Tab-separated table of C-alpha atoms and ligand atoms in Angstrom:
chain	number	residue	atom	x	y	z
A	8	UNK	CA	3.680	-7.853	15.736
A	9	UNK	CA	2.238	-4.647	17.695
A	10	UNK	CA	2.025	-2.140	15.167
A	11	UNK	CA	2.243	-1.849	11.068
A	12	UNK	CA	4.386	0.875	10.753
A	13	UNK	CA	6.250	0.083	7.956
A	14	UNK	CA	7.033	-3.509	5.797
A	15	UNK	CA	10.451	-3.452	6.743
A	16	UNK	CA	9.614	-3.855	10.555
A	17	UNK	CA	7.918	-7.732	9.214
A	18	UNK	CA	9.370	-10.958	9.087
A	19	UNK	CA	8.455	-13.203	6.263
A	20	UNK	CA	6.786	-15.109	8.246
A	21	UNK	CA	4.644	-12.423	9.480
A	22	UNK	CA	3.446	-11.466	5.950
A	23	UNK	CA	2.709	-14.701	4.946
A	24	UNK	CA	0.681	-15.199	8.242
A	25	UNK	CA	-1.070	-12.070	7.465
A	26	UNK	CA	-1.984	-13.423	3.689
A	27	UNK	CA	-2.898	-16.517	5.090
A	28	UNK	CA	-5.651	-15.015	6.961
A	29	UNK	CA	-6.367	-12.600	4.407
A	30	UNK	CA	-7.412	-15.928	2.093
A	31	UNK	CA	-9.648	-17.400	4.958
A	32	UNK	CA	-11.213	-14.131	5.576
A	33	UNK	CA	-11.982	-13.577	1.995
A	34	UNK	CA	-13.184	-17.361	1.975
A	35	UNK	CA	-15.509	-16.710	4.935
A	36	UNK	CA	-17.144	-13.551	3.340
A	37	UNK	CA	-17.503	-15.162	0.056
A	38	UNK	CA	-19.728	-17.786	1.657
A	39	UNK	CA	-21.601	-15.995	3.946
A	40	UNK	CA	-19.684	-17.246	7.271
A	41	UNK	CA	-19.735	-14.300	9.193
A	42	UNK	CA	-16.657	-13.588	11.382
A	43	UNK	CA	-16.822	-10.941	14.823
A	44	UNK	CA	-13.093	-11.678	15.943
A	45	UNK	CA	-13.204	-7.909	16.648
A	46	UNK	CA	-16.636	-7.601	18.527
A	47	UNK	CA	-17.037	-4.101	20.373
A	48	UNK	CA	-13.407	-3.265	18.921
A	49	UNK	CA	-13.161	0.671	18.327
A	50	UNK	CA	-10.853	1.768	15.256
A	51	UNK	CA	-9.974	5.429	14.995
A	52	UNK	CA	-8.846	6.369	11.411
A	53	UNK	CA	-6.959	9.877	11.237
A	54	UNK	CA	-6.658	11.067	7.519
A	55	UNK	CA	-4.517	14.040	6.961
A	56	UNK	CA	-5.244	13.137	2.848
A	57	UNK	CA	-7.946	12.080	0.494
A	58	UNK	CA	-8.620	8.610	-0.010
A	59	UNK	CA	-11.014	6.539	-1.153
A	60	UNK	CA	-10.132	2.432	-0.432
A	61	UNK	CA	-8.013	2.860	2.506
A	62	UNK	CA	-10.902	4.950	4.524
A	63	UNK	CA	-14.208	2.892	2.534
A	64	UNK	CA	-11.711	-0.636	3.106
A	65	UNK	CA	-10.708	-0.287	6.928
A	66	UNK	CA	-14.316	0.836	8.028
A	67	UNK	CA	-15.969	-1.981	5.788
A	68	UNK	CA	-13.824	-4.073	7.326
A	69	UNK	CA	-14.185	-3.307	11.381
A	70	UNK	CA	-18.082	-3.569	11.046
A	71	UNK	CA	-17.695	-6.903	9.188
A	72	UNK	CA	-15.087	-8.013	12.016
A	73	UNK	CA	-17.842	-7.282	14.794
A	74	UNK	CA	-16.637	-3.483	15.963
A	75	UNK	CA	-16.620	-0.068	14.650
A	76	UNK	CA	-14.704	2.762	13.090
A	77	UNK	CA	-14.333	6.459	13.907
A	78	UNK	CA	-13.783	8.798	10.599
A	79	UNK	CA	-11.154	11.858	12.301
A	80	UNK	CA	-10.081	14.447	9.695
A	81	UNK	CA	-7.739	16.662	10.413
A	82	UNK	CA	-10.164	18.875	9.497
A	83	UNK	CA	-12.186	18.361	12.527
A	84	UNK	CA	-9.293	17.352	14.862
A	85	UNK	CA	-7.343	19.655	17.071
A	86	UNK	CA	-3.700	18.432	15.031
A	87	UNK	CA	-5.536	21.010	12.483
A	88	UNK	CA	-4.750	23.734	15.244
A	89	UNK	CA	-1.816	22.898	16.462
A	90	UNK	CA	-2.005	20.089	19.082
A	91	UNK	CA	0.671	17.847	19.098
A	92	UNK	CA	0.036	14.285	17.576
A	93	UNK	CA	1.777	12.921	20.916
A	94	UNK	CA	-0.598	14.480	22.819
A	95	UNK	CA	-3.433	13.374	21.049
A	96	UNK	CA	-2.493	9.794	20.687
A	97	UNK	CA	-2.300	9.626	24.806
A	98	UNK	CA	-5.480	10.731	23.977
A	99	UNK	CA	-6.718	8.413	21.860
A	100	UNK	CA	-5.037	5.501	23.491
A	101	UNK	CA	-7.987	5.866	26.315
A	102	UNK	CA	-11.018	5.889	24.081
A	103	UNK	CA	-9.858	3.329	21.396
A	104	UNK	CA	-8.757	-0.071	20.678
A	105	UNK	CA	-6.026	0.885	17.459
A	106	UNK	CA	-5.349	3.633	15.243
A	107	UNK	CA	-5.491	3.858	11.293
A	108	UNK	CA	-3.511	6.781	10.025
A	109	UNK	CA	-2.966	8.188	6.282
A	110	UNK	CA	-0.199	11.217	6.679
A	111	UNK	CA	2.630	13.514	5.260
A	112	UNK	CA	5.368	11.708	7.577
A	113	UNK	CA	6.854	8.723	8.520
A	114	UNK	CA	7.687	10.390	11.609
A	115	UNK	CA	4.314	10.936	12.589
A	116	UNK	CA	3.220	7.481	12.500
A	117	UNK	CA	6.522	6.526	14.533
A	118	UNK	CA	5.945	8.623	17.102
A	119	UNK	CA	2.148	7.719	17.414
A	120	UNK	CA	3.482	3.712	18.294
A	121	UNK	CA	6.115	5.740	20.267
A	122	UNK	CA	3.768	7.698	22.563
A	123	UNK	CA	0.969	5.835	22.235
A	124	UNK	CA	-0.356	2.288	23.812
A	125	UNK	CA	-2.411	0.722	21.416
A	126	UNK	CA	-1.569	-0.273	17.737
A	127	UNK	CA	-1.095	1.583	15.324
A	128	UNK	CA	-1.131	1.302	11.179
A	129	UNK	CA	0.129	3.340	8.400
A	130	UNK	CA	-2.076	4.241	5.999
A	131	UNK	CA	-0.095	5.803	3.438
A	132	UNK	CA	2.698	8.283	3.994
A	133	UNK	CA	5.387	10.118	1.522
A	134	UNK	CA	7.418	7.084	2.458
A	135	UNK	CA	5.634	3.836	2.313
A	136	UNK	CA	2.343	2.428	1.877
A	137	UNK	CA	2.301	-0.987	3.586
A	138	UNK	CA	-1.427	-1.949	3.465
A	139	UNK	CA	-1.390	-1.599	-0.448
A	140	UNK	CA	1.048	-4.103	-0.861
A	141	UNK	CA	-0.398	-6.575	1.583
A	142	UNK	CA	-3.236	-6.607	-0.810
A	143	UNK	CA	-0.636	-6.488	-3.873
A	144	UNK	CA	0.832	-9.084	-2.651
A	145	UNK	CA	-2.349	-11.279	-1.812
A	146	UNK	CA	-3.250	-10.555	-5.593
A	147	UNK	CA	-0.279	-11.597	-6.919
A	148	UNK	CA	-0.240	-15.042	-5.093
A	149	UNK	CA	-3.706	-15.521	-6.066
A	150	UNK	CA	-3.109	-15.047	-10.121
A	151	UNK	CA	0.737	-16.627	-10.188
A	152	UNK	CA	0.083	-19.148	-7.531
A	153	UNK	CA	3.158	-17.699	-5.474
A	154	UNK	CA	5.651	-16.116	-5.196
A	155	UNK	CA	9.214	-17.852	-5.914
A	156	UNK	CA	10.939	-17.172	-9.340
A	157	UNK	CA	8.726	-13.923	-9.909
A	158	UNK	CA	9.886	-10.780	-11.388
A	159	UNK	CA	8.172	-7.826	-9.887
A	160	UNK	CA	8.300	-4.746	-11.705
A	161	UNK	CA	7.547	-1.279	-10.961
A	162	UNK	CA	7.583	1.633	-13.749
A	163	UNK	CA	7.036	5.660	-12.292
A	164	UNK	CA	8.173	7.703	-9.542
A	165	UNK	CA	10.578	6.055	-6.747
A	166	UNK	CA	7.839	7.030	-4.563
A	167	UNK	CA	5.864	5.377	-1.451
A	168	UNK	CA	4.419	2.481	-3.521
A	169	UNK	CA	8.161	1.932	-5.335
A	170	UNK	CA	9.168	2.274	-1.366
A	171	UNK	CA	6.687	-0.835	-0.110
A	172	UNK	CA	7.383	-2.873	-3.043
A	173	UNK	CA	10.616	-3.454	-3.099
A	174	UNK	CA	10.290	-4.320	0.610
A	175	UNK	CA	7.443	-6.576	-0.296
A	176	UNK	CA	8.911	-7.830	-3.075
A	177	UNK	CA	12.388	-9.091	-1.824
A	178	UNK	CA	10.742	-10.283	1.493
A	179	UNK	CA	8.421	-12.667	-0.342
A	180	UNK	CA	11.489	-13.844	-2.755
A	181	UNK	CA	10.931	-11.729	-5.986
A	182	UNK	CA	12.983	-10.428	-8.121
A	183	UNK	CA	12.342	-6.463	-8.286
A	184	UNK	CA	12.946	-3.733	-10.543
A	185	UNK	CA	12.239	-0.240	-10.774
A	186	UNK	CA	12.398	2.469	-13.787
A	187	UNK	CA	12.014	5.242	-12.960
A	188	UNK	CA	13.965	9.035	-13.732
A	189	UNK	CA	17.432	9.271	-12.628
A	190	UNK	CA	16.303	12.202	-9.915
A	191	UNK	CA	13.373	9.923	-8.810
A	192	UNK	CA	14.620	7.028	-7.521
A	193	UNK	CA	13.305	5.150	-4.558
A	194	UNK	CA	14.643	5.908	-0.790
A	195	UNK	CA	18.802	5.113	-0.578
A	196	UNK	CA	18.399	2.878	2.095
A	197	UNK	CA	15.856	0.799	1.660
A	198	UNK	CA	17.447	0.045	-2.335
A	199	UNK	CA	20.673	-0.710	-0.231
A	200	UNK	CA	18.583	-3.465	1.796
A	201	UNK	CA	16.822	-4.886	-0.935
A	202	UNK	CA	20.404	-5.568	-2.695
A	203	UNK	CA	21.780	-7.505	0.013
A	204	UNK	CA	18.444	-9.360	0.640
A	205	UNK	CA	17.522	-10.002	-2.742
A	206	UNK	CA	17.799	-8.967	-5.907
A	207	UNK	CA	16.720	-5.393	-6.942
A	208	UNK	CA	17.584	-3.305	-10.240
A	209	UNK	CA	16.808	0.515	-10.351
A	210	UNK	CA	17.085	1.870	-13.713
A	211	UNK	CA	16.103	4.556	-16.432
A	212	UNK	CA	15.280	1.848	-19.101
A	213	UNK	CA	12.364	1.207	-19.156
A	214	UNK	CA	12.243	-1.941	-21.408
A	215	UNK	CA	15.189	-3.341	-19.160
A	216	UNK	CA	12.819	-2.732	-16.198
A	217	UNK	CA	9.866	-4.416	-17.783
A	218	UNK	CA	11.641	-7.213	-19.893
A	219	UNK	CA	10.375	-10.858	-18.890
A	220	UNK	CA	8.403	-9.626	-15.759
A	221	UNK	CA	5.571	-11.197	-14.368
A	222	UNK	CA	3.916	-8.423	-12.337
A	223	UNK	CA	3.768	-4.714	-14.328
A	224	UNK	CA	2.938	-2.004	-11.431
A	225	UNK	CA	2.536	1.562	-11.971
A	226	UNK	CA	1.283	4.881	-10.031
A	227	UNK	CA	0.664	8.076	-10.508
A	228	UNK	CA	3.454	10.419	-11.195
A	229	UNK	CA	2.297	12.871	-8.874
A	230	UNK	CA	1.444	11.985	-5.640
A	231	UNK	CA	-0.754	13.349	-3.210
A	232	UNK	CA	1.067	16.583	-1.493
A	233	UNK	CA	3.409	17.475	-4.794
A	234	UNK	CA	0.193	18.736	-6.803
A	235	UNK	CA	3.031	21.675	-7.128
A	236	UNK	CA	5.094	19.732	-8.713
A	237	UNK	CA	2.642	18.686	-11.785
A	238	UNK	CA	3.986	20.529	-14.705
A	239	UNK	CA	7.542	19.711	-14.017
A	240	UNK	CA	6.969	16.049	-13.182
A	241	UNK	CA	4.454	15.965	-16.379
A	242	UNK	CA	7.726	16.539	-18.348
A	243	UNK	CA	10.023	14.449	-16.353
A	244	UNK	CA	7.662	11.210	-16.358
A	245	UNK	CA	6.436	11.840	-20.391
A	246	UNK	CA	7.962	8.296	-21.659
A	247	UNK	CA	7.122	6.568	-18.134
A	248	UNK	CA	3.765	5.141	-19.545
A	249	UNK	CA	2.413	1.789	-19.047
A	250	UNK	CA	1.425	0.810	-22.803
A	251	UNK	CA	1.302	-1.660	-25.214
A	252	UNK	CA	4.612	-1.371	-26.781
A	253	UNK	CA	6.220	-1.384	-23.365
A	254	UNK	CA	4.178	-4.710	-21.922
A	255	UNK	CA	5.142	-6.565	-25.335
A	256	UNK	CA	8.522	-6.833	-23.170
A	257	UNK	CA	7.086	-8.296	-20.711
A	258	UNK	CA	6.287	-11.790	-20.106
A	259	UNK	CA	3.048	-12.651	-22.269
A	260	UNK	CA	0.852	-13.646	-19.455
A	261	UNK	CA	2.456	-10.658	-16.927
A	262	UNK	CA	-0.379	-9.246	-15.322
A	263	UNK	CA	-0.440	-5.026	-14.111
A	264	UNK	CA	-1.325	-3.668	-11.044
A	265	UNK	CA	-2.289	-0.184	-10.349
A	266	UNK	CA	-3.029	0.986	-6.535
A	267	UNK	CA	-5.685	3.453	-7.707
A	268	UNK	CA	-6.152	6.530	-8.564
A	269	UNK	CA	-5.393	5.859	-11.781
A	270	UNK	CA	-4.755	8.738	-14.113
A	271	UNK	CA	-5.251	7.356	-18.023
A	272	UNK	CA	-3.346	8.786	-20.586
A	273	UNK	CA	-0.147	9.589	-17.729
A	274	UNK	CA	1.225	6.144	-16.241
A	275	UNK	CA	-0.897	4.251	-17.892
A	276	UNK	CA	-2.884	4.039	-21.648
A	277	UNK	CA	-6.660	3.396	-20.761
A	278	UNK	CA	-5.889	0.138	-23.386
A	279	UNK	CA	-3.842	-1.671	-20.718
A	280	UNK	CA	-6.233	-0.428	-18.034
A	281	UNK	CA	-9.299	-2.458	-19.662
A	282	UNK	CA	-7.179	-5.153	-20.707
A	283	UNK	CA	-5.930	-5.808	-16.663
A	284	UNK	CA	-8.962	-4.298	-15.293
A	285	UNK	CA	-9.892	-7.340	-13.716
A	286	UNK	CA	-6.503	-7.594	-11.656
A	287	UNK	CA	-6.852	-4.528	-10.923
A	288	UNK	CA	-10.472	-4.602	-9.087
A	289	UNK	CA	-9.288	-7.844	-7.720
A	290	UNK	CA	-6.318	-6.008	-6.387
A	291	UNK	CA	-8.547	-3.052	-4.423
A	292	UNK	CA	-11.400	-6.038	-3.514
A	293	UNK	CA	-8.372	-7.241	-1.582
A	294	UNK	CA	-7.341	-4.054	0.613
A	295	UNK	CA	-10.643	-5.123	2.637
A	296	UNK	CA	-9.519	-8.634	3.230
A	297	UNK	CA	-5.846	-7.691	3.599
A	298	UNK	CA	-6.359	-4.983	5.990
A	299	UNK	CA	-8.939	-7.231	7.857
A	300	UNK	CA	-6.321	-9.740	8.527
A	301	UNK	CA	-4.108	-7.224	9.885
A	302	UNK	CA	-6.605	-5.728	12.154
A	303	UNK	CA	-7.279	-9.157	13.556
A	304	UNK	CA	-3.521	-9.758	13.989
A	305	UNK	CA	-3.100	-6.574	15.995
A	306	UNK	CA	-6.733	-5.979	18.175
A	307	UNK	CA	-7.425	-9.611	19.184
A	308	UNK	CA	-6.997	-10.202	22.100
B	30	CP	N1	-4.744	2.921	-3.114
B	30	CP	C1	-5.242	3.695	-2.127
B	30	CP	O1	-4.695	3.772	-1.031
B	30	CP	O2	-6.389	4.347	-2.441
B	30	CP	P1	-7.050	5.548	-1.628
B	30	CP	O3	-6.109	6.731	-1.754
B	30	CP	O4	-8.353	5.791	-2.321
B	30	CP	O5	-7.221	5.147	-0.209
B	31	NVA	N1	1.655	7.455	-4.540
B	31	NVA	C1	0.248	7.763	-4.344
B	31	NVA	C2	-0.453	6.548	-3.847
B	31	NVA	C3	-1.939	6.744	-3.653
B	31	NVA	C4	-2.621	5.507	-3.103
B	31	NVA	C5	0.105	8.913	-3.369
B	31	NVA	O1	0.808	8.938	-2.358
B	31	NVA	O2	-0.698	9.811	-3.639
């Protein structure tokens, strides 16, 4: 493994080596047993969006594994003005052990592993958001004890967190499925992977999507970039609410998972927030240990 581009580019084996050490690292922290696998390692993290985990998680994380972490907005960098990411990962490359990136583009992140000679990770892009469900995924294993036999369900937009999951999902043996609008639905190609690797069912039920699942996810119906969009998706997603009356089809001990933000009222009532909050906050405690474990996988030597 050189880079984390993308779940799809992982085996199996490679996520569950990544959760593994995700455990131990959490273990050590928990009891005070410090570990520098990363000493005098230099992350850069380029954010061309907000965020609050992803940035807070991946610099908590370097100065717990022994190195540091550079903040670059796109704000302050030259790709604000112009300069082309290829150039500025050659850049890069010579000042810095690995780069964190949160963009608009898949493409972008490609081409950063492409031009670029150290490691690179995705930090969210339109398509997929692969360090969210490392830490999903670490969650779930922790509450359901694994993975085998599990339905996985997703309810909103067929967006970059539908994207990841299903990967996720039929890569760790779960059953997934997805409601979400017709004219939302998750990208073509990775549905037409998950169907012959697993078992995946994309529908506009929403009680068919939810009924007997263990794991209830949701997100927000707009993501970051289509604040445009609002009104019309406002309409679209109306019914696509994470609420009582829809978890009562669920299995009774099914626990939710939100990736955060979380808008109250939209995808999900602020009842079944409370009532899950504690999966939820167990879920973003675990980006830091998840991501942690991927940074040691890629920058030690
Ligand atoms: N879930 C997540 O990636 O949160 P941030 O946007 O705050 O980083
Ligand atoms: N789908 C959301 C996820 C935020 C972590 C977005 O891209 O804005």
């Amino acid at each position: 493994m050189k880079h984390l581009l993308k779940l799809a580019d992982l085996t199996s084996e490679e996520i569950y080596g990544i959760l593994n050490l995700a455990d131990q690292l959490k273990y050590e922290r928990k009891n005070n047993i410090g570990h520098p696998y990363l000493k005098g390692k230099k992350l850069g993290m380029i954010f061309q969006k907000s965020s609050t985990r992803t940035r807070v998680s991946f610099e908590v994380g370097m100065y717990e594994l022994g190195g540091n972490a550079l903040f670059l907005s796109d704000r302050d960098l030259q790709i604000g003005r112009g300069e082309p990411i290829k150039d500025t990962i050659r850049v890069l490359s010579r000042y810095l052990d690995g780069i964190m990136i949160r963009t608009f583009a898949q493409q972008d992140v490609e081409d950063l592993a492409k031009y670029g000679s150290i490691p690179i990770i995705n930090g969210l892009t339109d398509y997929c958001h692969p360090c969210q469900v490392l830490a999903d995924l670490m969650t779930i294993r922790e509450y359901k004890g694994g993975f085998k036999g599990l339905k996985l369900c997703f309810v909103g937009d067929g967006n970059n967190m539908a994207n990841s999951l299903i990967v996720g999902g039929i890569k760790t043996g779960m059953e997934v499925s997805i409601a979400c609008p017709d004219d939302y639905r998750p990208d073509p190609d990775i549905c037409e992977w998950a169907r012959k690797n697993g078992t995946l069912n994309v529908t506009s039920d929403l009680f068919e999507a939810v009924r007997d699942a263990d794991v209830v996810y949701t997100d927000v119906w707009a993501s970051m970039g289509q604040e445009g969009e609002k009104a019309i998706r406002e309409k679209v997603f109306k019914n696509f609410c994470v609420n009582k009356e829809l978890m009562a089809h669920a299995k009774a001990d099914a626990m939710v998972l939100h990736c955060l933000p979380a808008h109250r009222g939209e995808e999900i009532t602020d009842e079944v927030f409370e009532a899950h909050a504690q999966e939820i906050f167990d879920e973003a405690e675990n980006r830091l240990h998840a991501q942690k474990a991927v940074l040691v996988k890629l920058l030690k030597q």
